[in-house]
Amino acid sequence: MSTDFQTEIKSKEEYLATADLTFTPSILKIRKVNKSPMDGIEKITFKRLDVEKDNITAENMTTGQTEVAHIKVGEAKKTFNKYIAGAQISQSYRNGEANKLGEVHSKVLRQYFKMWDNLGFDGENGNNGVFNTNDPMAIKNASEAISGADNEAKLNALIGVISAMKEQVSDSTASSDILLYVYGKELKKFMDQRLPNLGSVRSIVAETWPEAELHEVSGVSTSNKGNGLVAISQGLVTLNYVAMPDLGDQGTDNRAKEYWADYAMGSVMVDVEEKGALIEQPLTFS
């Protein structure tokens, strides 16, 4: 039985080629990216991962080896804390068939890409994200109220906010290539509303700011963020990352009668290169 199991194990490349992720990280809508891999990583110890209980985690595997990269933009000194996080799964020969391993890899990698997306938005271990950032070049406006007796009044309030953001971007970077993140349950629900003789709120917003590419953030927890918009001037904001989620080494332990595989992902840092190239506008629905 163990021999059959081992011969049915596919290569890493085959598993990755057929992985069903059904998820694309919203952070990758930022077009300017910079891969900054770790150098000189020594032997890594992986945390064991129990997939059956859906306990998918990623532990920092480079404790004591974390590299701090300094990114200097103008007079602002920024820090990119570079590290690798990951885990290892094991599958008993007796508890499953090799043809089920593809499903396991898809499940873990899908969750890892969601976790990696959260790193890009929320930041972690001192790295700046889209939402949580200490970057002096980023601007966070005071919250604006979206209120009114009906949806048309709320739409007018939203259009007023977007028009003000558009003017703010014009004054800051004058960019005509804008990524506009839309986040928050109430705002995304409102974007789906249709108004008589006017169309959907989403289409009206798109007409108000035709230079902006609207993207609704999904798969990222925004429950503690409320609702809002983030305008990013493409080309003036860089997504720095160590590594995207990946399936690493795999093999079998004949004594334990187990198959094992490693997963890893690297840290992420969002760098705003010009004042106002990232503008967040929180919104309050009432």
mmCIF file with all atom_site columns, N, CA and C in Angstrom, residues 50-104:
data_model
loop_
_atom_site.group_PDB
_atom_site.id
_atom_site.type_symbol
_atom_site.label_atom_id
_atom_site.label_alt_id
_atom_site.label_comp_id
_atom_site.label_asym_id
_atom_site.label_entity_id
_atom_site.label_seq_id
_atom_site.pdbx_PDB_ins_code
_atom_site.Cartn_x
_atom_site.Cartn_y
_atom_site.Cartn_z
_atom_site.occupancy
_atom_site.B_iso_or_equiv
_atom_site.pdbx_formal_charge
_atom_site.auth_seq_id
_atom_site.auth_comp_id
_atom_site.auth_asym_id
_atom_site.auth_atom_id
_atom_site.pdbx_PDB_model_num
ATOM 1   N N  . ASP A 1 50  ? -2.289 20.751 10.790 1.00 0.00 ? 50  ASP A N  1
ATOM 2   C CA . ASP A 1 50  ? -3.383 19.800 10.774 1.00 0.00 ? 50  ASP A CA 1
ATOM 3   C C  . ASP A 1 50  ? -4.451 20.317 9.817  1.00 0.00 ? 50  ASP A C  1
ATOM 4   N N  . VAL A 1 51  ? -4.468 19.798 8.610  1.00 0.00 ? 51  VAL A N  1
ATOM 5   C CA . VAL A 1 51  ? -5.395 20.295 7.603  1.00 0.00 ? 51  VAL A CA 1
ATOM 6   C C  . VAL A 1 51  ? -6.820 19.853 7.894  1.00 0.00 ? 51  VAL A C  1
ATOM 7   N N  . GLU A 1 52  ? -6.988 18.664 8.463  1.00 0.00 ? 52  GLU A N  1
ATOM 8   C CA . GLU A 1 52  ? -8.325 18.139 8.703  1.00 0.00 ? 52  GLU A CA 1
ATOM 9   C C  . GLU A 1 52  ? -9.131 19.052 9.615  1.00 0.00 ? 52  GLU A C  1
ATOM 10  N N  . LYS A 1 53  ? -8.472 19.726 10.525 1.00 0.00 ? 53  LYS A N  1
ATOM 11  C CA . LYS A 1 53  ? -9.164 20.642 11.433 1.00 0.00 ? 53  LYS A CA 1
ATOM 12  C C  . LYS A 1 53  ? -9.174 22.072 10.894 1.00 0.00 ? 53  LYS A C  1
ATOM 13  N N  . ASP A 1 54  ? -8.721 22.228 9.658  1.00 0.00 ? 54  ASP A N  1
ATOM 14  C CA . ASP A 1 54  ? -8.682 23.535 9.017  1.00 0.00 ? 54  ASP A CA 1
ATOM 15  C C  . ASP A 1 54  ? -7.888 24.532 9.842  1.00 0.00 ? 54  ASP A C  1
ATOM 16  N N  . ASN A 1 55  ? -6.877 24.024 10.526 1.00 0.00 ? 55  ASN A N  1
ATOM 17  C CA . ASN A 1 55  ? -6.046 24.877 11.375 1.00 0.00 ? 55  ASN A CA 1
ATOM 18  C C  . ASN A 1 55  ? -4.824 25.310 10.581 1.00 0.00 ? 55  ASN A C  1
ATOM 19  N N  . ILE A 1 56  ? -5.059 26.166 9.610  1.00 0.00 ? 56  ILE A N  1
ATOM 20  C CA . ILE A 1 56  ? -3.995 26.570 8.699  1.00 0.00 ? 56  ILE A CA 1
ATOM 21  C C  . ILE A 1 56  ? -3.327 27.826 9.231  1.00 0.00 ? 56  ILE A C  1
ATOM 22  N N  . THR A 1 57  ? -2.054 27.718 9.571  1.00 0.00 ? 57  THR A N  1
ATOM 23  C CA . THR A 1 57  ? -1.311 28.839 10.123 1.00 0.00 ? 57  THR A CA 1
ATOM 24  C C  . THR A 1 57  ? 0.004  28.991 9.385  1.00 0.00 ? 57  THR A C  1
ATOM 25  N N  . ALA A 1 58  ? 0.658  30.089 9.645  1.00 0.00 ? 58  ALA A N  1
ATOM 26  C CA . ALA A 1 58  ? 1.987  30.314 9.076  1.00 0.00 ? 58  ALA A CA 1
ATOM 27  C C  . ALA A 1 58  ? 2.849  30.903 10.177 1.00 0.00 ? 58  ALA A C  1
ATOM 28  N N  . GLU A 1 59  ? 3.878  30.173 10.565 1.00 0.00 ? 59  GLU A N  1
ATOM 29  C CA . GLU A 1 59  ? 4.768  30.609 11.629 1.00 0.00 ? 59  GLU A CA 1
ATOM 30  C C  . GLU A 1 59  ? 6.028  31.222 11.029 1.00 0.00 ? 59  GLU A C  1
ATOM 31  N N  . ASN A 1 60  ? 6.542  32.273 11.692 1.00 0.00 ? 60  ASN A N  1
ATOM 32  C CA . ASN A 1 60  ? 7.799  32.865 11.248 1.00 0.00 ? 60  ASN A CA 1
ATOM 33  C C  . ASN A 1 60  ? 8.893  31.830 11.387 1.00 0.00 ? 60  ASN A C  1
ATOM 34  N N  . MET A 1 61  ? 9.515  31.492 10.265 1.00 0.00 ? 61  MET A N  1
ATOM 35  C CA . MET A 1 61  ? 10.499 30.414 10.275 1.00 0.00 ? 61  MET A CA 1
ATOM 36  C C  . MET A 1 61  ? 11.922 30.941 10.292 1.00 0.00 ? 61  MET A C  1
ATOM 37  N N  . THR A 1 62  ? 12.075 32.239 10.321 1.00 0.00 ? 62  THR A N  1
ATOM 38  C CA . THR A 1 62  ? 13.423 32.809 10.234 1.00 0.00 ? 62  THR A CA 1
ATOM 39  C C  . THR A 1 62  ? 13.735 33.649 11.457 1.00 0.00 ? 62  THR A C  1
ATOM 40  N N  . THR A 1 63  ? 13.222 33.223 12.614 1.00 0.00 ? 63  THR A N  1
ATOM 41  C CA . THR A 1 63  ? 13.500 33.933 13.852 1.00 0.00 ? 63  THR A CA 1
ATOM 42  C C  . THR A 1 63  ? 15.000 34.019 14.086 1.00 0.00 ? 63  THR A C  1
ATOM 43  N N  . GLY A 1 64  ? 15.455 35.203 14.367 1.00 0.00 ? 64  GLY A N  1
ATOM 44  C CA . GLY A 1 64  ? 16.884 35.402 14.567 1.00 0.00 ? 64  GLY A CA 1
ATOM 45  C C  . GLY A 1 64  ? 17.617 35.675 13.280 1.00 0.00 ? 64  GLY A C  1
ATOM 46  N N  . GLN A 1 65  ? 16.923 35.544 12.149 1.00 0.00 ? 65  GLN A N  1
ATOM 47  C CA . GLN A 1 65  ? 17.545 35.788 10.860 1.00 0.00 ? 65  GLN A CA 1
ATOM 48  C C  . GLN A 1 65  ? 16.776 36.844 10.072 1.00 0.00 ? 65  GLN A C  1
ATOM 49  N N  . THR A 1 66  ? 15.832 37.507 10.728 1.00 0.00 ? 66  THR A N  1
ATOM 50  C CA . THR A 1 66  ? 15.018 38.499 10.036 1.00 0.00 ? 66  THR A CA 1
ATOM 51  C C  . THR A 1 66  ? 15.899 39.610 9.488  1.00 0.00 ? 66  THR A C  1
ATOM 52  N N  . GLU A 1 67  ? 15.736 39.877 8.215  1.00 0.00 ? 67  GLU A N  1
ATOM 53  C CA . GLU A 1 67  ? 16.515 40.911 7.553  1.00 0.00 ? 67  GLU A CA 1
ATOM 54  C C  . GLU A 1 67  ? 15.704 42.195 7.498  1.00 0.00 ? 67  GLU A C  1
ATOM 55  N N  . VAL A 1 68  ? 16.295 43.292 7.853  1.00 0.00 ? 68  VAL A N  1
ATOM 56  C CA . VAL A 1 68  ? 15.634 44.589 7.795  1.00 0.00 ? 68  VAL A CA 1
ATOM 57  C C  . VAL A 1 68  ? 16.216 45.366 6.624  1.00 0.00 ? 68  VAL A C  1
ATOM 58  N N  . ALA A 1 69  ? 15.393 45.645 5.646  1.00 0.00 ? 69  ALA A N  1
ATOM 59  C CA . ALA A 1 69  ? 15.841 46.394 4.477  1.00 0.00 ? 69  ALA A CA 1
ATOM 60  C C  . ALA A 1 69  ? 15.330 47.820 4.590  1.00 0.00 ? 69  ALA A C  1
ATOM 61  N N  . HIS A 1 70  ? 16.180 48.775 4.382  1.00 0.00 ? 70  HIS A N  1
ATOM 62  C CA . HIS A 1 70  ? 15.789 50.173 4.478  1.00 0.00 ? 70  HIS A CA 1
ATOM 63  C C  . HIS A 1 70  ? 15.534 50.732 3.087  1.00 0.00 ? 70  HIS A C  1
ATOM 64  N N  . ILE A 1 71  ? 14.368 51.301 2.918  1.00 0.00 ? 71  ILE A N  1
ATOM 65  C CA . ILE A 1 71  ? 13.988 51.895 1.652  1.00 0.00 ? 71  ILE A CA 1
ATOM 66  C C  . ILE A 1 71  ? 13.931 53.401 1.854  1.00 0.00 ? 71  ILE A C  1
ATOM 67  N N  . LYS A 1 72  ? 14.749 54.133 1.134  1.00 0.00 ? 72  LYS A N  1
ATOM 68  C CA . LYS A 1 72  ? 14.814 55.574 1.309  1.00 0.00 ? 72  LYS A CA 1
ATOM 69  C C  . LYS A 1 72  ? 14.104 56.265 0.157  1.00 0.00 ? 72  LYS A C  1
ATOM 70  N N  . VAL A 1 73  ? 13.107 57.045 0.491  1.00 0.00 ? 73  VAL A N  1
ATOM 71  C CA . VAL A 1 73  ? 12.362 57.805 -0.499 1.00 0.00 ? 73  VAL A CA 1
ATOM 72  C C  . VAL A 1 73  ? 12.359 59.261 -0.067 1.00 0.00 ? 73  VAL A C  1
ATOM 73  N N  . GLY A 1 74  ? 13.028 60.121 -0.815 1.00 0.00 ? 74  GLY A N  1
ATOM 74  C CA . GLY A 1 74  ? 13.129 61.508 -0.406 1.00 0.00 ? 74  GLY A CA 1
ATOM 75  C C  . GLY A 1 74  ? 13.803 61.596 0.942  1.00 0.00 ? 74  GLY A C  1
ATOM 76  N N  . GLU A 1 75  ? 13.154 62.246 1.877  1.00 0.00 ? 75  GLU A N  1
ATOM 77  C CA . GLU A 1 75  ? 13.691 62.370 3.228  1.00 0.00 ? 75  GLU A CA 1
ATOM 78  C C  . GLU A 1 75  ? 13.097 61.325 4.169  1.00 0.00 ? 75  GLU A C  1
ATOM 79  N N  . ALA A 1 76  ? 12.212 60.478 3.619  1.00 0.00 ? 76  ALA A N  1
ATOM 80  C CA . ALA A 1 76  ? 11.536 59.492 4.468  1.00 0.00 ? 76  ALA A CA 1
ATOM 81  C C  . ALA A 1 76  ? 12.286 58.172 4.446  1.00 0.00 ? 76  ALA A C  1
ATOM 82  N N  . LYS A 1 77  ? 12.627 57.675 5.602  1.00 0.00 ? 77  LYS A N  1
ATOM 83  C CA . LYS A 1 77  ? 13.298 56.382 5.717  1.00 0.00 ? 77  LYS A CA 1
ATOM 84  C C  . LYS A 1 77  ? 12.278 55.345 6.164  1.00 0.00 ? 77  LYS A C  1
ATOM 85  N N  . LYS A 1 78  ? 12.138 54.302 5.364  1.00 0.00 ? 78  LYS A N  1
ATOM 86  C CA . LYS A 1 78  ? 11.137 53.291 5.638  1.00 0.00 ? 78  LYS A CA 1
ATOM 87  C C  . LYS A 1 78  ? 11.803 51.938 5.805  1.00 0.00 ? 78  LYS A C  1
ATOM 88  N N  . THR A 1 79  ? 11.157 51.071 6.547  1.00 0.00 ? 79  THR A N  1
ATOM 89  C CA . THR A 1 79  ? 11.752 49.775 6.867  1.00 0.00 ? 79  THR A CA 1
ATOM 90  C C  . THR A 1 79  ? 10.890 48.644 6.325  1.00 0.00 ? 79  THR A C  1
ATOM 91  N N  . PHE A 1 80  ? 11.541 47.699 5.666  1.00 0.00 ? 80  PHE A N  1
ATOM 92  C CA . PHE A 1 80  ? 10.883 46.478 5.200  1.00 0.00 ? 80  PHE A CA 1
ATOM 93  C C  . PHE A 1 80  ? 11.454 45.311 5.994  1.00 0.00 ? 80  PHE A C  1
ATOM 94  N N  . ASN A 1 81  ? 10.662 44.795 6.910  1.00 0.00 ? 81  ASN A N  1
ATOM 95  C CA . ASN A 1 81  ? 11.077 43.639 7.705  1.00 0.00 ? 81  ASN A CA 1
ATOM 96  C C  . ASN A 1 81  ? 10.831 42.378 6.894  1.00 0.00 ? 81  ASN A C  1
ATOM 97  N N  . LYS A 1 82  ? 11.897 41.760 6.453  1.00 0.00 ? 82  LYS A N  1
ATOM 98  C CA . LYS A 1 82  ? 11.805 40.614 5.563  1.00 0.00 ? 82  LYS A CA 1
ATOM 99  C C  . LYS A 1 82  ? 11.863 39.304 6.355  1.00 0.00 ? 82  LYS A C  1
ATOM 100 N N  . TYR A 1 83  ? 10.898 38.441 6.099  1.00 0.00 ? 83  TYR A N  1
ATOM 101 C CA . TYR A 1 83  ? 10.887 37.151 6.783  1.00 0.00 ? 83  TYR A CA 1
ATOM 102 C C  . TYR A 1 83  ? 10.075 36.146 5.966  1.00 0.00 ? 83  TYR A C  1
ATOM 103 N N  . ILE A 1 84  ? 10.250 34.889 6.292  1.00 0.00 ? 84  ILE A N  1
ATOM 104 C CA . ILE A 1 84  ? 9.503  33.795 5.688  1.00 0.00 ? 84  ILE A CA 1
ATOM 105 C C  . ILE A 1 84  ? 8.619  33.170 6.759  1.00 0.00 ? 84  ILE A C  1
ATOM 106 N N  . ALA A 1 85  ? 7.373  32.869 6.397  1.00 0.00 ? 85  ALA A N  1
ATOM 107 C CA . ALA A 1 85  ? 6.472  32.173 7.311  1.00 0.00 ? 85  ALA A CA 1
ATOM 108 C C  . ALA A 1 85  ? 5.942  30.935 6.600  1.00 0.00 ? 85  ALA A C  1
ATOM 109 N N  . GLY A 1 86  ? 5.649  29.887 7.368  1.00 0.00 ? 86  GLY A N  1
ATOM 110 C CA . GLY A 1 86  ? 5.165  28.684 6.713  1.00 0.00 ? 86  GLY A CA 1
ATOM 111 C C  . GLY A 1 86  ? 4.784  27.590 7.674  1.00 0.00 ? 86  GLY A C  1
ATOM 112 N N  . ALA A 1 87  ? 4.509  26.434 7.121  1.00 0.00 ? 87  ALA A N  1
ATOM 113 C CA . ALA A 1 87  ? 4.096  25.285 7.920  1.00 0.00 ? 87  ALA A CA 1
ATOM 114 C C  . ALA A 1 87  ? 4.307  24.016 7.107  1.00 0.00 ? 87  ALA A C  1
ATOM 115 N N  . GLN A 1 88  ? 4.125  22.880 7.765  1.00 0.00 ? 88  GLN A N  1
ATOM 116 C CA . GLN A 1 88  ? 4.278  21.582 7.107  1.00 0.00 ? 88  GLN A CA 1
ATOM 117 C C  . GLN A 1 88  ? 3.058  20.720 7.400  1.00 0.00 ? 88  GLN A C  1
ATOM 118 N N  . ILE A 1 89  ? 2.596  20.008 6.389  1.00 0.00 ? 89  ILE A N  1
ATOM 119 C CA . ILE A 1 89  ? 1.519  19.035 6.607  1.00 0.00 ? 89  ILE A CA 1
ATOM 120 C C  . ILE A 1 89  ? 2.109  17.631 6.559  1.00 0.00 ? 89  ILE A C  1
ATOM 121 N N  . SER A 1 90  ? 1.390  16.712 7.147  1.00 0.00 ? 90  SER A N  1
ATOM 122 C CA . SER A 1 90  ? 1.748  15.302 7.018  1.00 0.00 ? 90  SER A CA 1
ATOM 123 C C  . SER A 1 90  ? 0.477  14.507 6.788  1.00 0.00 ? 90  SER A C  1
ATOM 124 N N  . GLN A 1 91  ? 0.564  13.495 5.952  1.00 0.00 ? 91  GLN A N  1
ATOM 125 C CA . GLN A 1 91  ? -0.576 12.646 5.616  1.00 0.00 ? 91  GLN A CA 1
ATOM 126 C C  . GLN A 1 91  ? -0.165 11.192 5.754  1.00 0.00 ? 91  GLN A C  1
ATOM 127 N N  . SER A 1 92  ? -0.847 10.484 6.640  1.00 0.00 ? 92  SER A N  1
ATOM 128 C CA . SER A 1 92  ? -0.538 9.072  6.837  1.00 0.00 ? 92  SER A CA 1
ATOM 129 C C  . SER A 1 92  ? -0.917 8.273  5.605  1.00 0.00 ? 92  SER A C  1
ATOM 130 N N  . TYR A 1 93  ? -0.093 7.303  5.260  1.00 0.00 ? 93  TYR A N  1
ATOM 131 C CA . TYR A 1 93  ? -0.437 6.394  4.161  1.00 0.00 ? 93  TYR A CA 1
ATOM 132 C C  . TYR A 1 93  ? -1.773 5.711  4.425  1.00 0.00 ? 93  TYR A C  1
ATOM 133 N N  . ARG A 1 94  ? -2.073 5.508  5.681  1.00 0.00 ? 94  ARG A N  1
ATOM 134 C CA . ARG A 1 94  ? -3.256 4.724  6.057  1.00 0.00 ? 94  ARG A CA 1
ATOM 135 C C  . ARG A 1 94  ? -4.533 5.564  6.031  1.00 0.00 ? 94  ARG A C  1
ATOM 136 N N  . ASN A 1 95  ? -4.392 6.890  6.041  1.00 0.00 ? 95  ASN A N  1
ATOM 137 C CA . ASN A 1 95  ? -5.573 7.747  6.188  1.00 0.00 ? 95  ASN A CA 1
ATOM 138 C C  . ASN A 1 95  ? -6.027 8.427  4.905  1.00 0.00 ? 95  ASN A C  1
ATOM 139 N N  . GLY A 1 96  ? -5.376 8.157  3.834  1.00 0.00 ? 96  GLY A N  1
ATOM 140 C CA . GLY A 1 96  ? -5.795 8.817  2.608  1.00 0.00 ? 96  GLY A CA 1
ATOM 141 C C  . GLY A 1 96  ? -5.098 8.243  1.402  1.00 0.00 ? 96  GLY A C  1
ATOM 142 N N  . GLU A 1 97  ? -5.568 8.639  0.222  1.00 0.00 ? 97  GLU A N  1
ATOM 143 C CA . GLU A 1 97  ? -4.993 8.197  -1.021 1.00 0.00 ? 97  GLU A CA 1
ATOM 144 C C  . GLU A 1 97  ? -4.209 9.344  -1.655 1.00 0.00 ? 97  GLU A C  1
ATOM 145 N N  . ALA A 1 98  ? -3.232 9.013  -2.455 1.00 0.00 ? 98  ALA A N  1
ATOM 146 C CA . ALA A 1 98  ? -2.381 10.042 -3.059 1.00 0.00 ? 98  ALA A CA 1
ATOM 147 C C  . ALA A 1 98  ? -3.177 10.967 -3.968 1.00 0.00 ? 98  ALA A C  1
ATOM 148 N N  . ASN A 1 99  ? -4.260 10.465 -4.566 1.00 0.00 ? 99  ASN A N  1
ATOM 149 C CA . ASN A 1 99  ? -5.030 11.320 -5.468 1.00 0.00 ? 99  ASN A CA 1
ATOM 150 C C  . ASN A 1 99  ? -5.802 12.408 -4.731 1.00 0.00 ? 99  ASN A C  1
ATOM 151 N N  . LYS A 1 100 ? -5.801 12.351 -3.409 1.00 0.00 ? 100 LYS A N  1
ATOM 152 C CA . LYS A 1 100 ? -6.450 13.395 -2.619 1.00 0.00 ? 100 LYS A CA 1
ATOM 153 C C  . LYS A 1 100 ? -5.486 14.525 -2.257 1.00 0.00 ? 100 LYS A C  1
ATOM 154 N N  . LEU A 1 101 ? -4.204 14.346 -2.519 1.00 0.00 ? 101 LEU A N  1
ATOM 155 C CA . LEU A 1 101 ? -3.219 15.349 -2.117 1.00 0.00 ? 101 LEU A CA 1
ATOM 156 C C  . LEU A 1 101 ? -3.404 16.660 -2.864 1.00 0.00 ? 101 LEU A C  1
ATOM 157 N N  . GLY A 1 102 ? -3.832 16.608 -4.107 1.00 0.00 ? 102 GLY A N  1
ATOM 158 C CA . GLY A 1 102 ? -4.074 17.834 -4.863 1.00 0.00 ? 102 GLY A CA 1
ATOM 159 C C  . GLY A 1 102 ? -5.114 18.715 -4.194 1.00 0.00 ? 102 GLY A C  1
ATOM 160 N N  . GLU A 1 103 ? -6.157 18.105 -3.652 1.00 0.00 ? 103 GLU A N  1
ATOM 161 C CA . GLU A 1 103 ? -7.193 18.856 -2.947 1.00 0.00 ? 103 GLU A CA 1
ATOM 162 C C  . GLU A 1 103 ? -6.618 19.509 -1.696 1.00 0.00 ? 103 GLU A C  1
ATOM 163 N N  . VAL A 1 104 ? -5.758 18.776 -0.995 1.00 0.00 ? 104 VAL A N  1
ATOM 164 C CA . VAL A 1 104 ? -5.134 19.316 0.217  1.00 0.00 ? 104 VAL A CA 1
ATOM 165 C C  . VAL A 1 104 ? -4.264 20.523 -0.133 1.00 0.00 ? 104 VAL A C  1
#
